[in-house]
C-alpha angles and dihedrals in degrees: 000000000000093000090051089050091048093051090049091049094045089054087061093052092103092058091048088051092049094048089047089052092050092047090054091052091052112148093035125110112273097012094112092048089046089052095050093048092052091047089052088052095046093047087056093047096046092049087055089049091050092242101140095170093059092040094059094045089049088050090050092053091048088054100039119123114245092255088058101039101093096046089045091048092050094046091053091051092049091048090053096044091052093043096051111082116235112278115247116252087237095055125111116000115214126192118209111199106196131129098198108091093207094053093042094052088049092053096047089047090053091053104034096094092059093086091236130130109253126202127192126208119182096191139025093255090054092048093051088052093052092046090054094046101042133040095246116200100188139010127213102199131191117209099220112061127167095243108028146005115275091221090059091052089049091054088048092054092050094050098048109085092219092061105024092114098035110127111244119189113194123212120200140171090208114085093191114142087220093061095044094047092048093050092048091045095055094047112281112155094214136351116219127184126238127276086048114229104233094217093046094045092049091048095051093047091048094051097046093044090055093050095046119100109194093193090051116123105260091209092067133069108233094212100050101024088228127107116306119224087269092051092050088050093052093049093045091052090051093051091047093049117101089248092050092091095208104173111209125353125341106226119205116201128187126195127193126198114215132236095005094151088065093058090050092048098046104031105022140237097298093057091044089055092046091050093053092047090055094047094049088047093053093044093052091056092070098045124104124236109281094037118120126205127189143155113269098180137339097292102019136083127194125205124195112207109183113201095012130124122226093255094052090046091054092048092055094050091048091053088053091047093051085058091055093046098048130091114290091021125132092261098059097076091059095067089075092059097046094249111132111200121203137171139225124186136182135190133202137168114246116237118231105260095018112124117233092259091063092046092051090048090054094050090045089060091084091051089062087066101033112106110189113203118197110319097333121123115240107201116172131178117233106282117264105225119204117224126359115299116244121226125197109214121189110184129134096194100092096200090055092043094049091049094052096044095049091051093046096046091047086057094052099264123135110225127205102199123202130173095187124065095216095052090047094052093044091056092039095054090069103014128090125238142159101217141001131217110198126189109214095224112048126137122255097028125006125237095255090055088048090050093048093048095047090048089055091059106087098219094049092046090104103033108123113250126192118192124213111214137177116260114265092024095125093158090055090055094052095045090049096052089045091055092051110274113154094210145348136221120201118215131278093043140177108257090208091055091046091052092047090055093045092051091052097046094047094047091047090049100042102041104044099044094096087051094057094248131131138203116273110268130202110271093028111136109244111282097010111131108132116106 
């Protein structure tokens, strides 16, 4: 019985951390309202957990007058702390992946009173070893590591069935909306700015630990009940295998719900999860036997359609989307709260040998130019680009340059290769190209100066630019994004990942220019693309 009580109380720990955070911010605007909202949520959760004493105290906090709010909150916290049995020393295991000794020490200090086992990794390689050796329940991940990009490690965790649902909290010194959006899109559970606020960090850790079910089927998305990203990847690999026996093309479709971020902001996580479950359910009703649907990111679904051509795939998705937009569908209720949901979808045919990430990126190219209006469905085929795209490459390391050039040329790109910054800028100032890849450290003129000068030329203002940086050079990343870079890749990098990013940015740049759109730039608000 004590163990059951302990688990029930532990499940409420996120509410406790939230109330503590609001209490510490007393006197600031919004703190009383925040405290009452948390109390209301706690009362409901405690009632569902059959904890009447907790529910009654939470209701008292919710209804307390302003003069008694602080004392009532403190009494509730004290009651919960005393009621919850001490956590065992072998409770939750947390992994902090951070190469800065100062930051790591602070993070461990913030969490050391939680009676949890804490592990520290100073590199991606060490993190992988710890994950193999220990049953980790949550990861706190820095983006800039000495041996690898933290985003790549995050993707790896999401595509591995053993860690697909593992909570990962990203810590970053960059406040760029692009960095935040990308991390959340590929599966981060939360994105927190450095230096970490102790209360916010502890509240996020408590919330995600309480939601995490270590024995859940990693192939299944807990929210929708359909496949997770890892489950989709596993099914895709089986279909692509020689023994998969897929007759005809393998269509890969991606569907995005817009503006999903407004649902989260205005109605909360629970409402966002409910929406995605309803959307997935309606889409699945129109799919044939053998098709597989899953959640690719927070606001995106992927559908695998073996033996299906692009037109048939579009027709199937359009049928499912008409169910969403019709009377009585999940979209209807949002009209009353002034959130206008719309949908954009894209389809591609998976190349043999391409991994699912590449196929999904190809399908997503059409989403870069889709412009949903109201409740209309924007459904665009992958853009047909006329003529080869020209890439400007500035890299003095011949091994790296050869690797990049070989991969891009093989994929049909034309590459202008320079090892000196001045020569590259002299050509670029009059030449035409569709994307630039700039190494930060090149002779003659470094990558930052090239970037700044290119952005000063009106006709090159919106040409997508990817910066190549040394691992661990977080200052370089921030500086590059501030100067107008669209993305960055730390060395060493995955050629497949670089190719996927090049494809996406080139398609976004070449296709929408006639429509007055431009590629997403670091610092753009989500969804803002009009010039």
